[in-house]
mmCIF file of C-alpha atoms in Angstrom:
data_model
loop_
_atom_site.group_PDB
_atom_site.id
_atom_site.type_symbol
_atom_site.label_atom_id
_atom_site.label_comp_id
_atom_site.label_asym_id
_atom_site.label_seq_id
_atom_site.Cartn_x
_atom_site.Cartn_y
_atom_site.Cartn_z
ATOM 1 C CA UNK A 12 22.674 -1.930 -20.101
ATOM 2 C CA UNK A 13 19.806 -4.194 -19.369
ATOM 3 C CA UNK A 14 19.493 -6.804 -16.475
ATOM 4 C CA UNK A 15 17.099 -8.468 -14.234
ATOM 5 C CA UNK A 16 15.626 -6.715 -11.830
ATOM 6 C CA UNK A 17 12.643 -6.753 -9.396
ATOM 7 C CA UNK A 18 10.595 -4.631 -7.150
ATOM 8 C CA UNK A 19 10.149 -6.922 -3.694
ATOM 9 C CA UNK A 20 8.196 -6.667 -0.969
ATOM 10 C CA UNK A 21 10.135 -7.693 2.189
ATOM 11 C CA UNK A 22 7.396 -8.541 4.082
ATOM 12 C CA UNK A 23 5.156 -10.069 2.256
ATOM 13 C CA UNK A 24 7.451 -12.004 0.040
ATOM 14 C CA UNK A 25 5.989 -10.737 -3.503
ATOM 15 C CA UNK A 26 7.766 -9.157 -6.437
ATOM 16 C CA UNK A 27 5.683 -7.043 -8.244
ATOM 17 C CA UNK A 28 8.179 -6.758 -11.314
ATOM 18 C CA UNK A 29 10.622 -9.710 -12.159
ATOM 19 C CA UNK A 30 11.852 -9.047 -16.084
ATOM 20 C CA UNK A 31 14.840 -7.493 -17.706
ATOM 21 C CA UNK A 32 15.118 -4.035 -17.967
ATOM 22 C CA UNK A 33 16.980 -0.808 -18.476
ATOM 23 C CA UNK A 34 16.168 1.651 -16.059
ATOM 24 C CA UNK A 35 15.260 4.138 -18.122
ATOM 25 C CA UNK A 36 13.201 2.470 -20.166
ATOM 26 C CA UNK A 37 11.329 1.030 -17.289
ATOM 27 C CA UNK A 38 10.132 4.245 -16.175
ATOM 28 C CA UNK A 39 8.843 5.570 -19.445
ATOM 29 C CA UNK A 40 6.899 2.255 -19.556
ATOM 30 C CA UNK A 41 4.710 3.405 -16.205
ATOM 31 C CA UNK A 42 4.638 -0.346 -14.669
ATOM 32 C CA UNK A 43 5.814 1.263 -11.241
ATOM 33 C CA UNK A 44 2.528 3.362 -11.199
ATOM 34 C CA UNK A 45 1.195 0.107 -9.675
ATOM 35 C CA UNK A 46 2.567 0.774 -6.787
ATOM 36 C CA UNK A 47 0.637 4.027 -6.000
ATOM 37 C CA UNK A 48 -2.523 1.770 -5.644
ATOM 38 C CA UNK A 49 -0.575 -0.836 -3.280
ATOM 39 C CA UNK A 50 -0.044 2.100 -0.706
ATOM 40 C CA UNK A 51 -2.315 4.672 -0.765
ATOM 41 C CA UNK A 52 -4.206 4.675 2.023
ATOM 42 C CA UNK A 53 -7.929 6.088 2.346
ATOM 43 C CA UNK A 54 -8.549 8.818 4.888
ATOM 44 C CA UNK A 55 -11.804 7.752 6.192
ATOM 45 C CA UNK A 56 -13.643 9.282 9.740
ATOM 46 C CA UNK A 57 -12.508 6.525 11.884
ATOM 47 C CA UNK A 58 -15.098 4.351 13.765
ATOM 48 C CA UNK A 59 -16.498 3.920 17.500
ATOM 49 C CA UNK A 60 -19.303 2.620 18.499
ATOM 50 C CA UNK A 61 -19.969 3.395 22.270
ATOM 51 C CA UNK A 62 -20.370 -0.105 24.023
ATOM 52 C CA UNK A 63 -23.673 0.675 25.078
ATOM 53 C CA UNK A 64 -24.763 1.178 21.507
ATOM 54 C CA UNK A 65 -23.517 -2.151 20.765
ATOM 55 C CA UNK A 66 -25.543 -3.879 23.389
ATOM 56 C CA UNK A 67 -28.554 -1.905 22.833
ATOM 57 C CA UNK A 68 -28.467 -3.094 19.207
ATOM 58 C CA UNK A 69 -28.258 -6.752 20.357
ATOM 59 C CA UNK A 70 -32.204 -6.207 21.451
ATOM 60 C CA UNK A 71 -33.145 -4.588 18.106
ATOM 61 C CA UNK A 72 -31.760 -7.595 16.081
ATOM 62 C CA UNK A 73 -33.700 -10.535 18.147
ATOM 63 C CA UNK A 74 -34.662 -11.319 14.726
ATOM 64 C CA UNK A 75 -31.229 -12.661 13.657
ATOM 65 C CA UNK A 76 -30.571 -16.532 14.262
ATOM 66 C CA UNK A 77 -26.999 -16.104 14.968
ATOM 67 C CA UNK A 78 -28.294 -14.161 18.350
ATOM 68 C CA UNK A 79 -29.633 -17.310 19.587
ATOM 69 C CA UNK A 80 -26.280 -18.644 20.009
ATOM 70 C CA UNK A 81 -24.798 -18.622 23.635
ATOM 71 C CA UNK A 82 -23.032 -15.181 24.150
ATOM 72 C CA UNK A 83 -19.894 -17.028 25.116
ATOM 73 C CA UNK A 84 -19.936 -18.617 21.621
ATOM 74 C CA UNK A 85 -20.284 -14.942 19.966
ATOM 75 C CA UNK A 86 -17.476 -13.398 21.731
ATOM 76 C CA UNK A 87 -15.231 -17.139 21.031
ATOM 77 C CA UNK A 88 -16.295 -16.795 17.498
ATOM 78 C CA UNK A 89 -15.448 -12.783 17.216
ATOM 79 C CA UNK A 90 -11.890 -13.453 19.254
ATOM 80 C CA UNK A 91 -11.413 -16.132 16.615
ATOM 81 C CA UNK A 92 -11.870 -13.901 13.773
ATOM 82 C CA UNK A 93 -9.837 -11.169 15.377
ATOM 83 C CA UNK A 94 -6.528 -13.472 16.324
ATOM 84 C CA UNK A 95 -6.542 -15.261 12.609
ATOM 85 C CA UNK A 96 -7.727 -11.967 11.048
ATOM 86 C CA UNK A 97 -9.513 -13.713 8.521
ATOM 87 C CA UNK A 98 -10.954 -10.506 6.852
ATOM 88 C CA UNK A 99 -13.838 -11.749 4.587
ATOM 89 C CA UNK A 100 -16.076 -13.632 7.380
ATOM 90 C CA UNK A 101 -15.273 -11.164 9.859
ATOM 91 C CA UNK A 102 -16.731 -8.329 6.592
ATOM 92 C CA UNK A 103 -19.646 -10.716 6.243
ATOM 93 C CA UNK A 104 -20.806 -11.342 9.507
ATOM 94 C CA UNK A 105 -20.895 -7.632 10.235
ATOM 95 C CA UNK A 106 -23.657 -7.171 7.562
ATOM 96 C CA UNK A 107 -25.343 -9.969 8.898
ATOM 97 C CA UNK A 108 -27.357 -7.562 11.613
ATOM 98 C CA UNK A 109 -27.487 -4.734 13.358
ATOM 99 C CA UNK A 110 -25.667 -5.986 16.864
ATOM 100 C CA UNK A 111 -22.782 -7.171 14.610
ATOM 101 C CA UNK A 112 -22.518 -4.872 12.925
ATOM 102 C CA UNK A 113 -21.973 -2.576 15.554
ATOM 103 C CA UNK A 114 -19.804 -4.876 17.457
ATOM 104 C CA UNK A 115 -17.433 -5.777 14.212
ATOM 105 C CA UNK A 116 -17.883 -1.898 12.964
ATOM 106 C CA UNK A 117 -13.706 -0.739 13.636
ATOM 107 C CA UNK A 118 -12.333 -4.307 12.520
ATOM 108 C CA UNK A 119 -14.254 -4.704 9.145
ATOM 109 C CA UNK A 120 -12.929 -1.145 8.772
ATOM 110 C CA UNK A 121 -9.298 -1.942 9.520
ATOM 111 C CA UNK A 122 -9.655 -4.859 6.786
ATOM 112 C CA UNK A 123 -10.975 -2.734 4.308
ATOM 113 C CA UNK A 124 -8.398 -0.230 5.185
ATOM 114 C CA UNK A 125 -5.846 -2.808 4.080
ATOM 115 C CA UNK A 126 -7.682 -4.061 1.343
ATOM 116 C CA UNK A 127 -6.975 -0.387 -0.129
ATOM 117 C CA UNK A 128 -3.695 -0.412 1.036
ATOM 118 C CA UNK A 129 -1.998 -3.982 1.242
ATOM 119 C CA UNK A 130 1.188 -2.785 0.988
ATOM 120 C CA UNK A 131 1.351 0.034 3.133
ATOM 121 C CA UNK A 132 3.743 0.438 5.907
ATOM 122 C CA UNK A 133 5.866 -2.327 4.194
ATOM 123 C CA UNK A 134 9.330 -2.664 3.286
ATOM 124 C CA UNK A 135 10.590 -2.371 -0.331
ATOM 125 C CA UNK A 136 13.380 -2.824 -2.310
ATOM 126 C CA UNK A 137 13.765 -2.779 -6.540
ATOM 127 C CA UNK A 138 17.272 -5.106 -6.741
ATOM 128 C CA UNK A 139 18.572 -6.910 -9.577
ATOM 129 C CA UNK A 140 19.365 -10.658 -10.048
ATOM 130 C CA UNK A 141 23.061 -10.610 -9.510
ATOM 131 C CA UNK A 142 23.088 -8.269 -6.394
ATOM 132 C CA UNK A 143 24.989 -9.973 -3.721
ATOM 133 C CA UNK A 144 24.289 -7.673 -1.151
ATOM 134 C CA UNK A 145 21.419 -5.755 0.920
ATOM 135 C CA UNK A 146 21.450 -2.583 2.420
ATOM 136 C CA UNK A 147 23.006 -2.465 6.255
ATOM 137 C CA UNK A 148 20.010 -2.484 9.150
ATOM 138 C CA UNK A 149 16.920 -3.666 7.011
ATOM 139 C CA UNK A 150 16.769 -7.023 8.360
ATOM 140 C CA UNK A 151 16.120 -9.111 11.818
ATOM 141 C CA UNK A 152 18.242 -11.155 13.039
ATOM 142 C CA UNK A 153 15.984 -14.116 12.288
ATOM 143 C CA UNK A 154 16.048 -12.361 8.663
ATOM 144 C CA UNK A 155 19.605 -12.081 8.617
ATOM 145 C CA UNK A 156 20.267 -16.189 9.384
ATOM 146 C CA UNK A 157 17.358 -17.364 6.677
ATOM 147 C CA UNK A 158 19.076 -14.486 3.698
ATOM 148 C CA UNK A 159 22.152 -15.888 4.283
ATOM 149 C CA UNK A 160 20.592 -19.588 3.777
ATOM 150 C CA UNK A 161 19.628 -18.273 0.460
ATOM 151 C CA UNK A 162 23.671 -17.361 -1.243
ATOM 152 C CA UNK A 163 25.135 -14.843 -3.079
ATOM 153 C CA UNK A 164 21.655 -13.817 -4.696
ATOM 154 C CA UNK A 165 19.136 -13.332 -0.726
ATOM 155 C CA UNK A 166 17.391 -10.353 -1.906
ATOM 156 C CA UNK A 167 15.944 -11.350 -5.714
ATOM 157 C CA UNK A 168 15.360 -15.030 -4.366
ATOM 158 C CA UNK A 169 13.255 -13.593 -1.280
ATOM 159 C CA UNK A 170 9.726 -13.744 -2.992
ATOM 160 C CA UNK A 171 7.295 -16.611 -2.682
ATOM 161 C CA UNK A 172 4.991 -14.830 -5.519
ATOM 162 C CA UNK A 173 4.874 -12.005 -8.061
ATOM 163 C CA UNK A 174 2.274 -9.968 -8.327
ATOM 164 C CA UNK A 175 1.164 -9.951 -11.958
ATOM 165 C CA UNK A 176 2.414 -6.380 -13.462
ATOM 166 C CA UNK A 177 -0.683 -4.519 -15.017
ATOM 167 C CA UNK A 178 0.390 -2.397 -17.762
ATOM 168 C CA UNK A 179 -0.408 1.199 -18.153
ATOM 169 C CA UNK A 180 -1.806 2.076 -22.053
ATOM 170 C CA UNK A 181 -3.751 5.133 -23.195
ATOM 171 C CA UNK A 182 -7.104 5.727 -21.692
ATOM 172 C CA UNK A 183 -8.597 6.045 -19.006
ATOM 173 C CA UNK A 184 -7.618 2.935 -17.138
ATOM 174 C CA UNK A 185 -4.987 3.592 -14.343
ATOM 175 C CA UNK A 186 -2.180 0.958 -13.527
ATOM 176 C CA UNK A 187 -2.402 2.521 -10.387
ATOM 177 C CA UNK A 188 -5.675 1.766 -9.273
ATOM 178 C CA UNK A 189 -6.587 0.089 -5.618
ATOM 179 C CA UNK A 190 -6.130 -3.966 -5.887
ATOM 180 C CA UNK A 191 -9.276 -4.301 -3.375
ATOM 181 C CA UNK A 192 -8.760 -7.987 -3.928
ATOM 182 C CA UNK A 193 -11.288 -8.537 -0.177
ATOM 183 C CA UNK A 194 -14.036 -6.821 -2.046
ATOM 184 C CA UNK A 195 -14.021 -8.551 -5.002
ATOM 185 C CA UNK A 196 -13.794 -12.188 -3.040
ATOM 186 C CA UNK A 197 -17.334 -11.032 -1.389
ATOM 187 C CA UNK A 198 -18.906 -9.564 -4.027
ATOM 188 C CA UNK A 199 -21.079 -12.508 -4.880
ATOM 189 C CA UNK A 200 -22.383 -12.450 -1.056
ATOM 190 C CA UNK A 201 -23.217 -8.275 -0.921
ATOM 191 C CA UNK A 202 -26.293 -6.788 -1.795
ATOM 192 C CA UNK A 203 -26.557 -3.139 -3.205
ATOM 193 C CA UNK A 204 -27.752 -2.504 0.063
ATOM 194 C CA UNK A 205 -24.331 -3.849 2.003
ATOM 195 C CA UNK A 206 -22.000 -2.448 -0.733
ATOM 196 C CA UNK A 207 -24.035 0.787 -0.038
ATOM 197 C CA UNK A 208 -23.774 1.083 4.016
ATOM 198 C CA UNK A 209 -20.089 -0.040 3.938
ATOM 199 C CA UNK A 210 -19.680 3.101 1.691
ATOM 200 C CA UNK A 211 -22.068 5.519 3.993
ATOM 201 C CA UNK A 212 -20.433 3.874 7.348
ATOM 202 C CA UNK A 213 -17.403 2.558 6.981
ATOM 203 C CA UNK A 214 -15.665 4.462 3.991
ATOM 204 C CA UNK A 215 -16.671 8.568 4.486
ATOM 205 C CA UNK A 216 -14.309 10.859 3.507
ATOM 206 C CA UNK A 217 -12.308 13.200 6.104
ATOM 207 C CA UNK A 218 -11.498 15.725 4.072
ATOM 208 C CA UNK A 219 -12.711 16.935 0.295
ATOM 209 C CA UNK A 220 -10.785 16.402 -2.603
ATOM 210 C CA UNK A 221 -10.189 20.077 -2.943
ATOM 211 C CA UNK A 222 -8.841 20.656 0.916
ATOM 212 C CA UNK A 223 -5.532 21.588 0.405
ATOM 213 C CA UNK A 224 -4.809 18.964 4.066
ATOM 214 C CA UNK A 225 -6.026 16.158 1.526
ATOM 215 C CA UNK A 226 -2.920 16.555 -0.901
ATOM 216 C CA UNK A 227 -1.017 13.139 -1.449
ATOM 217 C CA UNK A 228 2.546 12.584 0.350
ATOM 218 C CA UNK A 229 4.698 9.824 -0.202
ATOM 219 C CA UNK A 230 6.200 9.060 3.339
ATOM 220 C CA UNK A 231 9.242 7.470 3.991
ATOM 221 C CA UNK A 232 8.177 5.912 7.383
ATOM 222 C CA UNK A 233 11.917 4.590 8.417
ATOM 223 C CA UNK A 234 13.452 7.813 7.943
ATOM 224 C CA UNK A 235 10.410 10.406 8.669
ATOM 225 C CA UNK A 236 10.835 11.934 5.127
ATOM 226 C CA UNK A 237 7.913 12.618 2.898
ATOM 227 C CA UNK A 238 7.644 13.898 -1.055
ATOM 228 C CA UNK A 239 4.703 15.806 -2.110
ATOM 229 C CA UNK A 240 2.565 14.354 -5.033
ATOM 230 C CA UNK A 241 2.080 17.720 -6.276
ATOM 231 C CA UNK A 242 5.812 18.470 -6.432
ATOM 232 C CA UNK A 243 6.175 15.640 -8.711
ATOM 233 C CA UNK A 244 2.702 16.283 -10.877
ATOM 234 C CA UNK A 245 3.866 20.037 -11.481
ATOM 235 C CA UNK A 246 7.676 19.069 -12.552
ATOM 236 C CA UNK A 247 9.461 18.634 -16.000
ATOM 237 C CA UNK A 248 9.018 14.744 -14.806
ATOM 238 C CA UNK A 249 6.197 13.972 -13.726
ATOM 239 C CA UNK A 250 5.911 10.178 -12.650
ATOM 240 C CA UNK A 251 4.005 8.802 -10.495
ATOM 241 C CA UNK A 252 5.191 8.373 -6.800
ATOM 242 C CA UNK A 253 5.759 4.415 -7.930
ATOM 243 C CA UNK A 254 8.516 5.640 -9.892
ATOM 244 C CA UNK A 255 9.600 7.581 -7.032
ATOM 245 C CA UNK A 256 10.363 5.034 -4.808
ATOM 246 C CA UNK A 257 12.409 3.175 -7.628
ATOM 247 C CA UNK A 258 14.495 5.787 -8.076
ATOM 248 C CA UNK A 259 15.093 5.970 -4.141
ATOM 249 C CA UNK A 260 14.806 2.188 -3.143
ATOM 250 C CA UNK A 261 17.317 1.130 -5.715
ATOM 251 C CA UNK A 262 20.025 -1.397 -4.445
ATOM 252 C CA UNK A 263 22.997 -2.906 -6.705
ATOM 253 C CA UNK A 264 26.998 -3.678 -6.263
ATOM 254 C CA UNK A 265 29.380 -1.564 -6.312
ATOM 255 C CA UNK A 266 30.044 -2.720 -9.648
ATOM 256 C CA UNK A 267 26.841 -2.153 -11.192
ATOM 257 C CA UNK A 268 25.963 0.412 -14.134
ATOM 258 C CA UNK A 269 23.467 3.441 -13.053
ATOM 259 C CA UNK A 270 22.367 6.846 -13.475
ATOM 260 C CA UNK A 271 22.125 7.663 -9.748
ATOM 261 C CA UNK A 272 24.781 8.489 -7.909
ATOM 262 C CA UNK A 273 24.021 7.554 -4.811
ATOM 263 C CA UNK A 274 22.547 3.833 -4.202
ATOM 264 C CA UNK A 275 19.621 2.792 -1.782
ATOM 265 C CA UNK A 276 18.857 5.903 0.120
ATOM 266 C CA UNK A 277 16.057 4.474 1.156
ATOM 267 C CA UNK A 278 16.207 0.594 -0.414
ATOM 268 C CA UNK A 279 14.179 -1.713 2.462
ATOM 269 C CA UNK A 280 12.566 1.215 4.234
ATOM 270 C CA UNK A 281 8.598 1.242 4.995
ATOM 271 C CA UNK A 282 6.472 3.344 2.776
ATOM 272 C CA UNK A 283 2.877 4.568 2.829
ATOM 273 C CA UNK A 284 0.823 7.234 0.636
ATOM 274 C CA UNK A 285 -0.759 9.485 2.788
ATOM 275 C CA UNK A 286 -1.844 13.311 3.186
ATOM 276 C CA UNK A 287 -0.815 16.082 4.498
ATOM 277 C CA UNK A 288 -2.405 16.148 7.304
ATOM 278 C CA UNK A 289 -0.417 12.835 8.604
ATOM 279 C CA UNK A 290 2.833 14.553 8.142
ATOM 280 C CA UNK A 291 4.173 15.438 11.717
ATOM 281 C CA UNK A 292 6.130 18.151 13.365
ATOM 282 C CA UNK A 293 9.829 16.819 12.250
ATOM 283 C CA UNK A 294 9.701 15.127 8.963
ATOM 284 C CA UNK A 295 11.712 16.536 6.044
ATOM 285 C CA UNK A 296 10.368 17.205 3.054
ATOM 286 C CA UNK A 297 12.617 16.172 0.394
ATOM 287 C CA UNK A 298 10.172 16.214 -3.333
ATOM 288 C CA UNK A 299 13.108 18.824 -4.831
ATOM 289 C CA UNK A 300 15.685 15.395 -4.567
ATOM 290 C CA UNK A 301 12.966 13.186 -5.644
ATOM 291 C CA UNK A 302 12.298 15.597 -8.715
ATOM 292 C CA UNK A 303 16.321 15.728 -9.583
ATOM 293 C CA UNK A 304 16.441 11.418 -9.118
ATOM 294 C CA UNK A 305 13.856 11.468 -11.899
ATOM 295 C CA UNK A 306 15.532 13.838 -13.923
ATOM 296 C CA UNK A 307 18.988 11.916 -13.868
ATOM 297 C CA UNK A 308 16.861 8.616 -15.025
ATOM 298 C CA UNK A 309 13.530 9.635 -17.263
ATOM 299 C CA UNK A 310 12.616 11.470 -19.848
ATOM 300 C CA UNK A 311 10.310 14.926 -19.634
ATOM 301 C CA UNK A 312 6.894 13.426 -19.390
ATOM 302 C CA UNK A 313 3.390 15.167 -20.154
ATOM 303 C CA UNK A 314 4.977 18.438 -21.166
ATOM 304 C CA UNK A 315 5.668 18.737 -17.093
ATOM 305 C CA UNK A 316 2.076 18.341 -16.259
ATOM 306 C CA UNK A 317 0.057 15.589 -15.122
ATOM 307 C CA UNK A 318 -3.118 15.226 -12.992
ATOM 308 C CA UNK A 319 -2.990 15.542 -9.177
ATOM 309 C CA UNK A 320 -3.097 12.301 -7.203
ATOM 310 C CA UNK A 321 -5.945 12.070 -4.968
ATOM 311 C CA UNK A 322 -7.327 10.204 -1.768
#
């Protein structure tokens, strides 16, 4: 039975998917692979600069005009860009020498981290149009009054925006690529050169592709459970982890037609893509329940193979 239904993004207000559709169906279509790119985030050597590097750079870039300026006009104008976190300026002004560059080094990182990631660490829920409900303990009390301003339907009226839906087809593009949406507003203002020492600086790997640590988890950052990519890519149905969430962030009445048996495990939680290596001591893993969700909704996909997900 087909209905509305959307994928929303608590925090940020954004559905990524508002059209009817049949459950099933939706997953064979691939549109959730979108969200892998949303939350993946990069695993790059983190950056510090020792402050006496900075201001030993300050003397090496005399040459720059913006060094003329007062140093209690820098440090207003780099506290400015910090508290309205106004990521493009703050990317561009650290290529515009070597002192800022060194100063800005961990923040333009941070943004591009984000860039890569927008949506990590937020909270999601896929909920269709006639839902009257949402799932006990996802909200704030400030949350709470303002949902309950909205009626019967909080939870599909929440988003300011959807995010247009890219389509998987054959080939080689990916639906689930990074949205990188920061780089592309600068691109007109980078040289080769920038683009390049952003890469060499700002964006080195941690870990090889083929370092068993670097293996993609799914973490469920509310409840300190993760999946394993690999469980999922090695299965009878193997989706991406987009479709994974769907299956677990699912919310609907009581009333409501579905293959799962049990509603909204994790519907509102917080969810990144991570490795291996930023699984703690603790977590569950729980990719054998993900693998049986999928199994209750999809179809066998790929002849139960499908290529590894990687940082």
């Amino acid at each position: 039975m087909a209905e509305m239904g959307g994928l929303i993004n608590i925090d940020k207000r954004r559905a990524l998917f508002r059209r009817e559709f049949n459950l099933a169906e939706y997953l064979v279509g691939r549109s959730a692979e979108q969200l892998v790119g949303f939350l993946q985030v990069p695993k790059w050597f983190p950056v510090d600069i020792p402050s006496g590097n900075i201001r030993a750079s300050k003397l090496k870039s005399a040459g720059s005009p913006l060094l003329n300026l007062p140093q209690e006009i820098i440090d207003t104008i780099v506290s400015t860009l910090a508290c309205t976190s106004i990521d493009e300026d703050t990317l561009c002004l650290s290529l515009s020498c070597s002192y800022f560059f060194r100063l800005l080094a961990s923040r333009t990182q941070v943004h591009l981290i984000r860039d890569a990631a927008p949506w990590a660490g937020d909270r999601l829920i896929y909920v269709g149009a006639e839902v009257s409900s949402y799932p006990y303990g996802i909200a704030t009390d400030e949350e709470q009054h303002e949902w309950e301003g909205h009626g019967a339907k909080a939870m599909y009226r929440l988003a300011d925006a959807i995010v247009p839906e890219k389509m998987r087809f054959e080939g080689d593009e990916r639906a689930g690529e990074r949205p990188r949406t920061l780089m592309r507003r600068v691109q007109h203002r980078l040289t080769d050169d920038d683009r390049g020492m952003l890469k060499r600086l700002l964006q080195r790997r941690m870990l090889s592709i083929t370092d068993p640590r670097s293996s993609p988890v799914l973490r469920n950052l509310t409840t300190r459970q993760y999946i394993r990519d690999e469980v999922i890519a090695n299965s009878d149905h193997a989706y991406s982890l987009g479709e994974v969430i769907v299956t677990f962030a699912l919310w609907y009445d009581a009333d409501s037609p579905t293959l799962l048996s049990q509603k909204g495990e994790w519907a509102g939680h917080r969810f990144d893509i991570a490795t291996l290596t930023d699984v703690a001591e603790g977590w569950t893993d729980v990719s054998t329940t993900a693998v049986k969700n999928l199994e209750k909704i999809g179809q066998p996909r790929n002849n139960g193979r499908r290529a590894l997900l990687r940082q």
